[in-house]
mmCIF file of C-alpha atoms and ligand atoms in Angstrom:
data_model
loop_
_atom_site.group_PDB
_atom_site.id
_atom_site.type_symbol
_atom_site.label_atom_id
_atom_site.label_comp_id
_atom_site.label_asym_id
_atom_site.label_seq_id
_atom_site.Cartn_x
_atom_site.Cartn_y
_atom_site.Cartn_z
ATOM 1 C CA MET A 1 16.019 18.724 -4.753
ATOM 2 C CA VAL A 2 12.632 17.672 -6.097
ATOM 3 C CA TYR A 3 9.785 17.148 -3.593
ATOM 4 C CA ARG A 4 6.895 15.049 -4.865
ATOM 5 C CA GLN A 5 3.623 13.814 -3.421
ATOM 6 C CA PRO A 6 0.093 12.822 -4.499
ATOM 7 C CA ASP A 7 -1.999 15.971 -4.956
ATOM 8 C CA TYR A 8 -4.558 14.953 -2.319
ATOM 9 C CA ASN A 9 -1.906 14.871 0.446
ATOM 10 C CA ARG A 10 -2.549 18.500 1.307
ATOM 11 C CA ARG A 11 -6.217 17.739 2.040
ATOM 12 C CA PHE A 12 -5.353 15.183 4.701
ATOM 13 C CA HIS A 13 -6.473 15.822 8.269
ATOM 14 C CA CYS A 14 -6.405 13.190 10.969
ATOM 15 C CA LEU A 15 -9.935 12.302 12.097
ATOM 16 C CA GLY A 16 -8.808 11.934 15.718
ATOM 17 C CA GLY A 17 -11.590 10.581 17.895
ATOM 18 C CA ASP A 18 -13.917 10.265 14.851
ATOM 19 C CA CYS A 19 -11.616 7.784 13.107
ATOM 20 C CA PRO A 20 -13.438 4.518 12.296
ATOM 21 C CA ASP A 21 -10.201 2.704 13.222
ATOM 22 C CA THR A 22 -7.094 4.024 14.915
ATOM 23 C CA CYS A 23 -3.373 3.931 14.232
ATOM 24 C CA CYS A 24 -2.764 3.680 18.016
ATOM 25 C CA ARG A 25 -3.148 -0.072 17.821
ATOM 26 C CA ASP A 26 -1.063 -3.188 17.124
ATOM 27 C CA TRP A 27 2.122 -1.423 16.070
ATOM 28 C CA GLU A 28 5.183 -1.234 18.279
ATOM 29 C CA ILE A 29 6.150 2.430 18.155
ATOM 30 C CA VAL A 30 9.813 3.029 18.976
ATOM 31 C CA VAL A 31 10.294 6.219 21.009
ATOM 32 C CA ASP A 32 13.612 7.990 20.419
ATOM 33 C CA GLY A 33 15.899 9.172 23.242
ATOM 34 C CA GLU A 34 15.186 12.878 22.799
ATOM 35 C CA THR A 35 11.434 12.321 23.071
ATOM 36 C CA ARG A 36 11.942 10.176 26.175
ATOM 37 C CA LYS A 37 13.932 13.039 27.709
ATOM 38 C CA ASP A 38 11.082 15.405 26.879
ATOM 39 C CA TYR A 39 8.640 13.065 28.642
ATOM 40 C CA GLN A 40 10.489 13.672 31.914
ATOM 41 C CA THR A 41 9.244 17.271 31.744
ATOM 42 C CA ALA A 42 5.580 16.306 31.266
ATOM 43 C CA PRO A 43 2.965 17.647 33.708
ATOM 44 C CA ALA A 44 2.663 15.650 36.924
ATOM 45 C CA GLY A 45 0.365 12.683 36.486
ATOM 46 C CA LEU A 46 1.067 12.341 32.782
ATOM 47 C CA ARG A 47 4.810 12.096 33.538
ATOM 48 C CA GLU A 48 4.303 9.010 35.707
ATOM 49 C CA ARG A 49 1.867 7.553 33.196
ATOM 50 C CA LEU A 50 4.429 8.002 30.405
ATOM 51 C CA ALA A 51 7.182 6.372 32.440
ATOM 52 C CA ASP A 52 4.888 3.421 33.030
ATOM 53 C CA SER A 53 3.876 3.154 29.356
ATOM 54 C CA LEU A 54 7.338 2.460 27.904
ATOM 55 C CA VAL A 55 8.650 -1.087 27.576
ATOM 56 C CA PRO A 56 11.632 -2.539 25.658
ATOM 57 C CA ASP A 57 10.944 -4.496 22.454
ATOM 58 C CA GLU A 58 12.922 -7.595 21.359
ATOM 59 C CA GLU A 59 15.837 -5.420 20.222
ATOM 60 C CA GLY A 60 15.828 -3.485 23.500
ATOM 61 C CA GLU A 61 14.343 -0.326 21.949
ATOM 62 C CA MET A 62 11.771 1.506 24.055
ATOM 63 C CA CYS A 63 8.212 1.306 22.720
ATOM 64 C CA PHE A 64 4.746 2.246 23.908
ATOM 65 C CA ARG A 65 3.160 -0.643 25.767
ATOM 66 C CA LEU A 66 0.139 -2.226 24.116
ATOM 67 C CA ARG A 67 -2.853 -3.460 26.064
ATOM 68 C CA GLU A 68 -4.071 -7.039 25.807
ATOM 69 C CA ASP A 69 -6.470 -5.998 23.010
ATOM 70 C CA GLY A 70 -3.632 -4.386 21.027
ATOM 71 C CA PHE A 71 -4.487 -0.734 21.750
ATOM 72 C CA CYS A 72 -1.775 1.666 22.946
ATOM 73 C CA VAL A 73 -2.016 2.222 26.707
ATOM 74 C CA LEU A 74 -2.038 5.970 26.077
ATOM 75 C CA LEU A 75 -5.175 5.866 23.912
ATOM 76 C CA THR A 76 -8.042 7.497 25.804
ATOM 77 C CA PRO A 77 -11.673 6.285 25.675
ATOM 78 C CA GLU A 78 -12.577 9.186 23.352
ATOM 79 C CA GLY A 79 -10.027 7.895 20.809
ATOM 80 C CA LEU A 80 -7.344 10.521 21.462
ATOM 81 C CA CYS A 81 -3.746 10.168 22.595
ATOM 82 C CA ALA A 82 -3.269 11.239 26.226
ATOM 83 C CA ILE A 83 -0.057 13.112 25.284
ATOM 84 C CA GLN A 84 -1.900 15.162 22.668
ATOM 85 C CA ARG A 85 -5.004 15.687 24.788
ATOM 86 C CA ASP A 86 -3.302 16.593 28.076
ATOM 87 C CA TRP A 87 -0.042 18.192 26.967
ATOM 88 C CA GLY A 88 0.113 19.094 23.258
ATOM 89 C CA GLU A 89 0.742 17.651 19.803
ATOM 90 C CA GLU A 90 4.313 19.013 19.800
ATOM 91 C CA HIS A 91 5.231 16.346 22.375
ATOM 92 C CA LEU A 92 4.267 13.365 20.193
ATOM 93 C CA CYS A 93 7.155 11.177 19.017
ATOM 94 C CA ALA A 94 8.319 11.447 15.382
ATOM 95 C CA HIS A 95 6.484 8.259 14.275
ATOM 96 C CA CYS A 96 3.135 9.367 15.676
ATOM 97 C CA VAL A 97 3.467 12.883 14.224
ATOM 98 C CA ALA A 98 4.369 11.603 10.772
ATOM 99 C CA TYR A 99 1.801 8.796 10.339
ATOM 100 C CA PRO A 100 0.262 8.208 7.814
ATOM 101 C CA ARG A 101 2.911 10.161 5.891
ATOM 102 C CA PHE A 102 5.775 7.971 4.690
ATOM 103 C CA THR A 103 8.682 9.874 3.221
ATOM 104 C CA GLU A 104 11.368 8.313 1.040
ATOM 105 C CA GLU A 105 14.572 10.259 0.480
ATOM 106 C CA TYR A 106 16.939 9.596 -2.399
ATOM 107 C CA GLY A 107 19.239 12.623 -2.053
ATOM 108 C CA CYS A 108 18.073 14.562 -5.107
ATOM 109 C CA LEU A 109 14.451 13.503 -4.643
ATOM 110 C CA THR A 110 12.076 13.311 -1.675
ATOM 111 C CA GLU A 111 8.661 11.689 -2.002
ATOM 112 C CA THR A 112 5.836 11.492 0.518
ATOM 113 C CA ALA A 113 2.915 9.088 0.315
ATOM 114 C CA LEU A 114 -0.073 8.740 2.636
ATOM 115 C CA ALA A 115 -0.368 5.096 3.657
ATOM 116 C CA VAL A 116 -3.841 3.720 2.951
ATOM 117 C CA SER A 117 -3.730 1.824 6.236
ATOM 118 C CA CYS A 118 -5.221 5.098 7.514
ATOM 119 C CA PRO A 119 -8.964 5.272 6.711
ATOM 120 C CA GLU A 120 -8.857 8.989 5.904
ATOM 121 C CA ALA A 121 -5.900 8.545 3.535
ATOM 122 C CA ALA A 122 -7.731 5.615 1.925
ATOM 123 C CA ARG A 123 -10.876 7.751 1.528
ATOM 124 C CA LEU A 124 -8.959 10.541 -0.205
ATOM 125 C CA LEU A 125 -7.414 8.023 -2.618
ATOM 126 C CA LEU A 126 -10.697 6.201 -3.226
ATOM 127 C CA GLU A 127 -12.582 9.397 -3.970
ATOM 128 C CA ALA A 128 -9.928 11.027 -6.161
ATOM 129 C CA ASP A 129 -11.054 11.478 -9.774
ATOM 130 C CA ARG A 130 -7.606 10.320 -10.780
ATOM 131 C CA PHE A 131 -4.268 9.797 -9.093
ATOM 132 C CA GLY A 132 -2.279 12.994 -9.649
ATOM 133 C CA LEU A 133 1.138 14.079 -8.432
ATOM 134 C CA GLU A 134 2.470 17.504 -7.580
ATOM 135 C CA GLU A 135 6.074 18.493 -7.198
ATOM 136 C CA ARG A 136 8.279 21.445 -6.471
ATOM 137 C CA GLU A 137 11.964 22.022 -6.920
ATOM 138 C CA ASP A 138 14.046 24.052 -4.477
ATOM 139 C CA GLY A 139 16.748 24.898 -7.003
ATOM 140 C CA GLY A 140 19.432 22.808 -5.283
ATOM 141 C CA ASP A 141 21.364 20.345 -7.427
ATOM 142 C CA GLU A 142 21.869 17.502 -4.958
ATOM 143 C CA LEU A 143 23.065 14.146 -6.231
ATOM 144 C CA PRO A 144 21.468 10.827 -5.295
ATOM 145 C CA PHE A 145 22.688 9.483 -1.955
ATOM 146 C CA ASP A 146 25.821 7.363 -1.901
ATOM 147 C CA GLY A 147 24.873 3.796 -2.774
ATOM 148 C CA ILE A 148 22.065 4.864 -5.132
ATOM 149 C CA ASP A 149 23.128 4.566 -8.742
ATOM 150 C CA PRO A 150 22.048 7.815 -10.518
ATOM 151 C CA GLU A 151 21.275 5.942 -13.757
ATOM 152 C CA LEU A 152 19.134 3.414 -11.917
ATOM 153 C CA LEU A 153 17.172 6.203 -10.224
ATOM 154 C CA GLU A 154 16.770 8.012 -13.537
ATOM 155 C CA GLY A 155 15.574 4.783 -15.191
ATOM 156 C CA LEU A 156 13.073 4.228 -12.398
ATOM 157 C CA GLU A 157 11.819 7.802 -12.774
ATOM 158 C CA VAL A 158 11.211 7.329 -16.513
ATOM 159 C CA THR A 159 9.659 3.859 -16.271
ATOM 160 C CA ARG A 160 7.420 4.711 -13.310
ATOM 161 C CA ALA A 161 6.114 7.795 -15.145
ATOM 162 C CA ALA A 162 5.343 5.492 -18.117
ATOM 163 C CA ALA A 163 3.629 2.957 -15.832
ATOM 164 C CA LEU A 164 1.449 5.667 -14.255
ATOM 165 C CA GLU A 165 0.590 7.042 -17.694
ATOM 166 C CA LEU A 166 -0.420 3.555 -18.799
ATOM 167 C CA LEU A 167 -2.665 3.147 -15.773
ATOM 168 C CA ARG A 168 -4.421 6.417 -16.592
ATOM 169 C CA GLN A 169 -5.639 5.142 -19.997
ATOM 170 C CA GLU A 170 -9.241 4.876 -18.939
ATOM 171 C CA ASN A 171 -10.414 3.586 -22.326
ATOM 172 C CA VAL A 172 -8.428 0.372 -21.731
ATOM 173 C CA PRO A 173 -9.784 -2.219 -19.243
ATOM 174 C CA LEU A 174 -7.919 -2.126 -15.918
ATOM 175 C CA TRP A 175 -6.620 -5.690 -16.167
ATOM 176 C CA ARG A 176 -5.066 -4.926 -19.585
ATOM 177 C CA ARG A 177 -3.451 -1.764 -18.218
ATOM 178 C CA LEU A 178 -1.983 -3.745 -15.323
ATOM 179 C CA ALA A 179 -0.698 -6.340 -17.801
ATOM 180 C CA GLY A 180 1.098 -3.512 -19.627
ATOM 181 C CA VAL A 181 2.706 -2.303 -16.385
ATOM 182 C CA LEU A 182 3.878 -5.806 -15.484
ATOM 183 C CA ASP A 183 5.280 -6.350 -18.964
ATOM 184 C CA LEU A 184 7.162 -3.043 -18.733
ATOM 185 C CA ALA A 185 8.570 -3.984 -15.312
ATOM 186 C CA ASP A 186 9.557 -7.426 -16.615
ATOM 187 C CA TRP A 187 11.565 -5.824 -19.398
ATOM 188 C CA GLY A 188 13.112 -3.321 -17.003
ATOM 189 C CA GLN A 189 13.995 -6.136 -14.608
ATOM 190 C CA ASP A 190 16.259 -7.696 -17.261
ATOM 191 C CA TYR A 191 18.355 -4.522 -17.395
ATOM 192 C CA VAL A 192 18.392 -4.214 -13.604
ATOM 193 C CA ASP A 193 19.495 -7.868 -13.237
ATOM 194 C CA PHE A 194 22.469 -7.301 -15.517
ATOM 195 C CA GLY A 195 23.344 -3.923 -14.004
ATOM 196 C CA LEU A 196 22.559 -2.197 -17.327
ATOM 197 C CA TYR A 197 21.053 0.753 -15.484
ATOM 198 C CA ASP A 198 21.786 3.184 -18.325
ATOM 199 C CA GLN A 199 19.365 1.233 -20.556
ATOM 200 C CA LEU A 200 16.449 1.132 -18.117
ATOM 201 C CA ALA A 201 15.189 4.567 -19.174
ATOM 202 C CA GLY A 202 14.859 3.183 -22.724
ATOM 203 C CA CYS A 203 12.115 0.736 -21.665
ATOM 204 C CA ALA A 204 8.685 1.781 -22.862
ATOM 205 C CA PRO A 205 5.294 0.042 -22.757
ATOM 206 C CA GLN A 206 4.906 -2.439 -25.601
ATOM 207 C CA PRO A 207 1.710 -3.554 -27.308
ATOM 208 C CA LEU A 208 0.593 -6.869 -25.816
ATOM 209 C CA GLU A 209 -1.088 -9.708 -27.617
ATOM 210 C CA ALA A 210 -4.463 -10.905 -26.446
ATOM 211 C CA ALA A 211 -4.465 -14.410 -24.984
ATOM 212 C CA GLU A 212 -7.174 -16.797 -23.871
ATOM 213 C CA PRO A 213 -7.429 -15.580 -20.262
ATOM 214 C CA ALA A 214 -6.399 -17.981 -17.531
ATOM 215 C CA SER A 215 -8.830 -17.681 -14.653
ATOM 216 C CA LEU A 216 -8.456 -14.508 -12.607
ATOM 217 C CA ARG A 217 -10.454 -16.337 -9.972
ATOM 218 C CA ASP A 218 -7.779 -19.057 -9.625
ATOM 219 C CA LEU A 219 -5.117 -16.416 -9.144
ATOM 220 C CA ALA A 220 -7.303 -14.654 -6.555
ATOM 221 C CA ILE A 221 -7.703 -17.949 -4.676
ATOM 222 C CA ARG A 222 -3.927 -18.453 -4.615
ATOM 223 C CA LEU A 223 -3.397 -14.878 -3.472
ATOM 224 C CA MET A 224 -5.860 -15.337 -0.619
ATOM 225 C CA GLU A 225 -4.085 -18.545 0.405
ATOM 226 C CA ALA A 226 -0.644 -16.900 0.240
ATOM 227 C CA CYS A 227 -1.719 -13.811 2.199
ATOM 228 C CA ALA A 228 -3.582 -15.869 4.818
ATOM 229 C CA ALA A 229 -0.380 -17.839 5.456
ATOM 230 C CA LEU A 230 1.623 -14.689 6.315
ATOM 231 C CA GLU A 231 2.198 -13.378 9.828
ATOM 232 C CA PRO A 232 -0.965 -11.402 10.674
ATOM 233 C CA LEU A 233 -1.126 -8.148 12.572
ATOM 234 C CA ARG A 234 -4.802 -8.773 13.338
ATOM 235 C CA GLU A 235 -6.283 -12.271 13.299
ATOM 236 C CA ALA A 236 -9.404 -10.999 11.516
ATOM 237 C CA TRP A 237 -7.407 -10.628 8.268
ATOM 238 C CA PRO A 238 -6.423 -14.288 7.671
ATOM 239 C CA GLU A 239 -9.867 -15.350 8.913
ATOM 240 C CA LEU A 240 -11.518 -13.141 6.308
ATOM 241 C CA LEU A 241 -9.173 -14.388 3.572
ATOM 242 C CA ARG A 242 -9.842 -18.050 4.395
ATOM 243 C CA ARG A 243 -13.596 -17.503 4.423
ATOM 244 C CA ARG A 244 -13.548 -15.621 1.121
ATOM 245 C CA ARG A 245 -11.233 -18.208 -0.395
ATOM 246 C CA GLU A 246 -13.755 -20.953 0.417
ATOM 247 C CA GLN A 247 -16.586 -18.943 -1.113
ATOM 248 C CA LEU A 248 -14.627 -18.235 -4.281
ATOM 249 C CA ALA A 249 -13.464 -21.824 -4.636
ATOM 250 C CA GLY A 250 -17.063 -23.013 -4.189
ATOM 251 C CA MET A 251 -18.330 -21.049 -7.211
ATOM 252 C CA ASP A 252 -18.260 -22.530 -10.687
ATOM 253 C CA GLU A 253 -16.856 -20.397 -13.479
ATOM 254 C CA ALA A 254 -20.288 -19.419 -14.853
ATOM 255 C CA ALA A 255 -21.569 -18.277 -11.441
ATOM 256 C CA TYR A 256 -18.305 -16.378 -10.874
ATOM 257 C CA ARG A 257 -18.570 -14.529 -14.178
ATOM 258 C CA GLN A 258 -22.215 -13.716 -13.607
ATOM 259 C CA ALA A 259 -21.485 -12.387 -10.100
ATOM 260 C CA GLY A 260 -18.640 -10.285 -11.505
ATOM 261 C CA ASP A 261 -20.898 -8.739 -14.179
ATOM 262 C CA ARG A 262 -23.569 -7.911 -11.620
ATOM 263 C CA PHE A 263 -21.023 -6.459 -9.176
ATOM 264 C CA GLU A 264 -19.447 -4.254 -11.843
ATOM 265 C CA ARG A 265 -22.852 -2.938 -12.922
ATOM 266 C CA ALA A 266 -23.902 -2.268 -9.308
ATOM 267 C CA CYS A 267 -20.584 -0.632 -8.343
ATOM 268 C CA PRO A 268 -19.526 1.181 -11.543
ATOM 269 C CA ASP A 269 -16.727 3.075 -9.760
ATOM 270 C CA TRP A 270 -14.815 -0.124 -9.000
ATOM 271 C CA GLU A 271 -12.405 0.404 -11.886
ATOM 272 C CA ARG A 272 -11.581 4.024 -10.962
ATOM 273 C CA HIS A 273 -11.059 3.012 -7.336
ATOM 274 C CA LEU A 274 -8.681 0.189 -8.209
ATOM 275 C CA THR A 275 -6.861 2.322 -10.790
ATOM 276 C CA ASN A 276 -6.154 4.838 -8.016
ATOM 277 C CA LEU A 277 -5.001 2.041 -5.740
ATOM 278 C CA ALA A 278 -2.675 0.624 -8.412
ATOM 279 C CA CYS A 279 -1.205 4.108 -9.054
ATOM 280 C CA TYR A 280 -0.645 4.574 -5.321
ATOM 281 C CA LEU A 281 1.145 1.226 -5.002
ATOM 282 C CA ILE A 282 3.299 1.939 -8.052
ATOM 283 C CA PHE A 283 4.115 5.430 -6.757
ATOM 284 C CA ARG A 284 4.964 4.227 -3.279
ATOM 285 C CA HIS A 285 6.984 1.112 -4.082
ATOM 286 C CA TRP A 286 8.551 1.354 -7.559
ATOM 287 C CA HIS A 287 11.590 3.450 -6.584
ATOM 288 C CA LYS A 288 12.420 1.216 -3.618
ATOM 289 C CA THR A 289 14.050 -0.976 -6.267
ATOM 290 C CA VAL A 290 17.187 1.066 -5.467
ATOM 291 C CA ASN A 291 17.436 -0.976 -2.247
ATOM 292 C CA ASP A 292 17.190 -4.511 -3.610
ATOM 293 C CA ASP A 293 16.771 -4.515 -7.429
ATOM 294 C CA LEU A 294 13.293 -6.137 -7.136
ATOM 295 C CA LEU A 295 11.432 -4.080 -9.744
ATOM 296 C CA TYR A 296 9.108 -6.730 -11.175
ATOM 297 C CA GLY A 297 7.936 -7.887 -7.729
ATOM 298 C CA ARG A 298 6.835 -4.347 -6.937
ATOM 299 C CA ALA A 299 4.841 -4.016 -10.163
ATOM 300 C CA ALA A 300 3.280 -7.405 -9.403
ATOM 301 C CA LEU A 301 2.308 -6.120 -5.958
ATOM 302 C CA ALA A 302 0.086 -3.510 -7.631
ATOM 303 C CA GLY A 303 -1.539 -6.224 -9.774
ATOM 304 C CA ALA A 304 -1.947 -8.545 -6.797
ATOM 305 C CA GLY A 305 -3.432 -5.782 -4.620
ATOM 306 C CA CYS A 306 -6.037 -5.002 -7.288
ATOM 307 C CA ILE A 307 -6.946 -8.679 -7.819
ATOM 308 C CA LEU A 308 -7.246 -9.298 -4.097
ATOM 309 C CA LEU A 309 -9.304 -6.203 -3.333
ATOM 310 C CA TYR A 310 -11.526 -6.692 -6.390
ATOM 311 C CA HIS A 311 -12.473 -10.170 -5.176
ATOM 312 C CA LEU A 312 -12.831 -9.216 -1.512
ATOM 313 C CA SER A 313 -15.124 -6.359 -2.575
ATOM 314 C CA LEU A 314 -17.083 -8.582 -4.936
ATOM 315 C CA LEU A 315 -17.667 -11.232 -2.266
ATOM 316 C CA GLU A 316 -18.596 -8.662 0.341
ATOM 317 C CA TRP A 317 -21.087 -7.104 -2.096
ATOM 318 C CA LEU A 318 -22.538 -10.560 -2.798
ATOM 319 C CA GLU A 319 -22.919 -11.274 0.903
ATOM 320 C CA LEU A 320 -24.326 -7.897 1.972
ATOM 321 C CA GLY A 321 -26.117 -6.904 -1.231
ATOM 322 C CA ALA A 322 -24.257 -3.554 -1.179
ATOM 323 C CA LEU A 323 -20.750 -2.182 -0.831
ATOM 324 C CA GLY A 324 -20.510 1.267 0.717
ATOM 325 C CA PRO A 325 -17.255 3.279 0.667
ATOM 326 C CA GLU A 326 -16.698 2.606 4.381
ATOM 327 C CA ARG A 327 -16.495 -1.172 3.741
ATOM 328 C CA GLU A 328 -14.243 -0.703 0.737
ATOM 329 C CA ILE A 329 -11.998 1.599 2.788
ATOM 330 C CA ALA A 330 -11.840 -0.963 5.608
ATOM 331 C CA LEU A 331 -10.649 -3.615 3.107
ATOM 332 C CA TRP A 332 -7.985 -1.297 1.674
ATOM 333 C CA CYS A 333 -6.792 -0.414 5.187
ATOM 334 C CA ALA A 334 -6.532 -4.085 6.138
ATOM 335 C CA PHE A 335 -4.545 -4.902 2.982
ATOM 336 C CA SER A 336 -2.167 -2.010 3.566
ATOM 337 C CA ARG A 337 -1.737 -2.793 7.255
ATOM 338 C CA GLU A 338 -1.114 -6.505 6.710
ATOM 339 C CA VAL A 339 0.955 -6.367 3.534
ATOM 340 C CA GLU A 340 2.499 -2.918 3.060
ATOM 341 C CA HIS A 341 3.413 -2.314 6.702
ATOM 342 C CA MET A 342 4.640 -5.796 7.533
ATOM 343 C CA GLU A 343 8.152 -5.796 6.117
ATOM 344 C CA GLU A 344 8.542 -9.570 6.079
ATOM 345 C CA ASN A 345 5.145 -10.091 4.447
ATOM 346 C CA LEU A 346 5.910 -7.513 1.797
ATOM 347 C CA ALA A 347 9.295 -9.089 1.062
ATOM 348 C CA CYS A 348 7.793 -12.571 0.943
ATOM 349 C CA LEU A 349 5.233 -11.513 -1.677
ATOM 350 C CA THR A 350 7.424 -9.288 -3.835
ATOM 351 C CA GLU A 351 10.118 -11.974 -3.967
ATOM 352 C CA GLY A 352 7.579 -14.786 -4.439
ATOM 353 C CA PHE A 353 5.968 -13.078 -7.446
ATOM 354 C CA TYR A 354 9.073 -13.945 -9.497
ATOM 355 C CA ASP A 355 7.802 -17.513 -9.658
ATOM 356 C CA GLY A 356 6.056 -17.116 -13.007
ATOM 357 C CA GLN A 357 4.406 -20.550 -12.856
ATOM 358 C CA THR A 358 2.495 -19.804 -9.659
ATOM 359 C CA TRP A 359 1.968 -16.139 -10.395
ATOM 360 C CA ASP A 360 1.217 -15.853 -14.099
ATOM 361 C CA PHE A 361 -0.385 -12.421 -13.877
ATOM 362 C CA LEU A 362 -0.210 -11.695 -17.616
ATOM 363 C CA SER A 363 -2.210 -14.808 -18.554
ATOM 364 C CA ALA A 364 -4.784 -14.061 -15.851
ATOM 365 C CA PHE A 365 -5.102 -10.569 -17.343
ATOM 366 C CA GLY A 366 -5.706 -12.128 -20.770
ATOM 367 C CA ALA A 367 -2.447 -10.941 -22.334
ATOM 368 C CA HIS A 368 0.985 -12.142 -23.279
ATOM 369 C CA SER A 369 4.178 -10.465 -24.343
ATOM 370 C CA ALA A 370 4.565 -9.876 -28.057
ATOM 371 C CA ASP A 371 8.191 -11.180 -28.075
HETATM 372 S S1 SF4 B 1 -5.673 6.125 11.325
HETATM 373 FE FE1 SF4 B 1 -5.498 8.118 10.281
HETATM 374 S S2 SF4 B 1 -7.394 9.254 10.702
HETATM 375 FE FE2 SF4 B 1 -7.269 7.509 12.145
HETATM 376 S S3 SF4 B 1 -6.324 8.352 14.004
HETATM 377 FE FE3 SF4 B 1 -4.638 7.512 12.755
HETATM 378 S S4 SF4 B 1 -3.913 9.208 11.420
HETATM 379 FE FE4 SF4 B 1 -5.910 9.817 12.311
#
């Protein structure tokens, strides 16, 4: 079995009460039966509080009750969980212990990512010099799980490594690197569609031809509209997207280009930050193609995330005259929370990106396929 994770994972420590946000908010956390049994042995006072804090969700599963403002009823005023504070971390349920670690298991391969919906995970990714992976092998020779085609998984391994390598070519502008990744995924998608899994590993990045760029701004406007129309976790997200969409739509092309030049000069790390974000999205989502064959949509998600966050950052910088890491992190967290963690939203976008007329990423990146 191979275990793989980004190399900054080991530096992660939850900020607890110092967190600028909290994960004890908005999400319905399902509490498993064994943990509920454990709660019956909690110290007096906490035991009654725990019994009172569990409510069934729509499927009848028991979850922590959320207050009117969306915070978990067990969150204390100092930003800590009452279970952890008054009893011990070992009594937290599996979801709360694991977050922000998300582990995907494929039988012969286990990968763990830190979701950037957590501000500390987002900070580690933002500040990384480059997105690196580390892995270890335990010597076992497990096969992929039943239902996962070994050749498909092997093809995804090879093509994702190529996509990450492409993204690390710092001498190439980010938008051109993303175009290369999308073109690679588009080619791979053809093999996946026809079940030619054995040929997927043969896909390699191809040189792209330069094209008169379609407006990146127009694509950003459509992305803001599409994301604002999705089911929000927090109302502030669609409100922000609508406001930024209006601002972007109100700029003429010359003003937009000038603002972009000034932003990029004032925030020279923007390209490294978004490269790291793109690598993270490719790492976290590419292999999930084994579940639904939607490879291209996942590559497009990385492109869309970078376009969206570039423009949200640019407009915030224009409005405030500065863009500190804490604001950038807050935008990344919101994107991850509203898109990555909302299954239906994620599916809607990754499936929708197949509509090449609405989502012509390659043209917006100033490239087209050589064939
Ligand atoms: S969001 Fe991250 S840093 Fe904040 S409380 Fe949750 S795990 Fe800790």
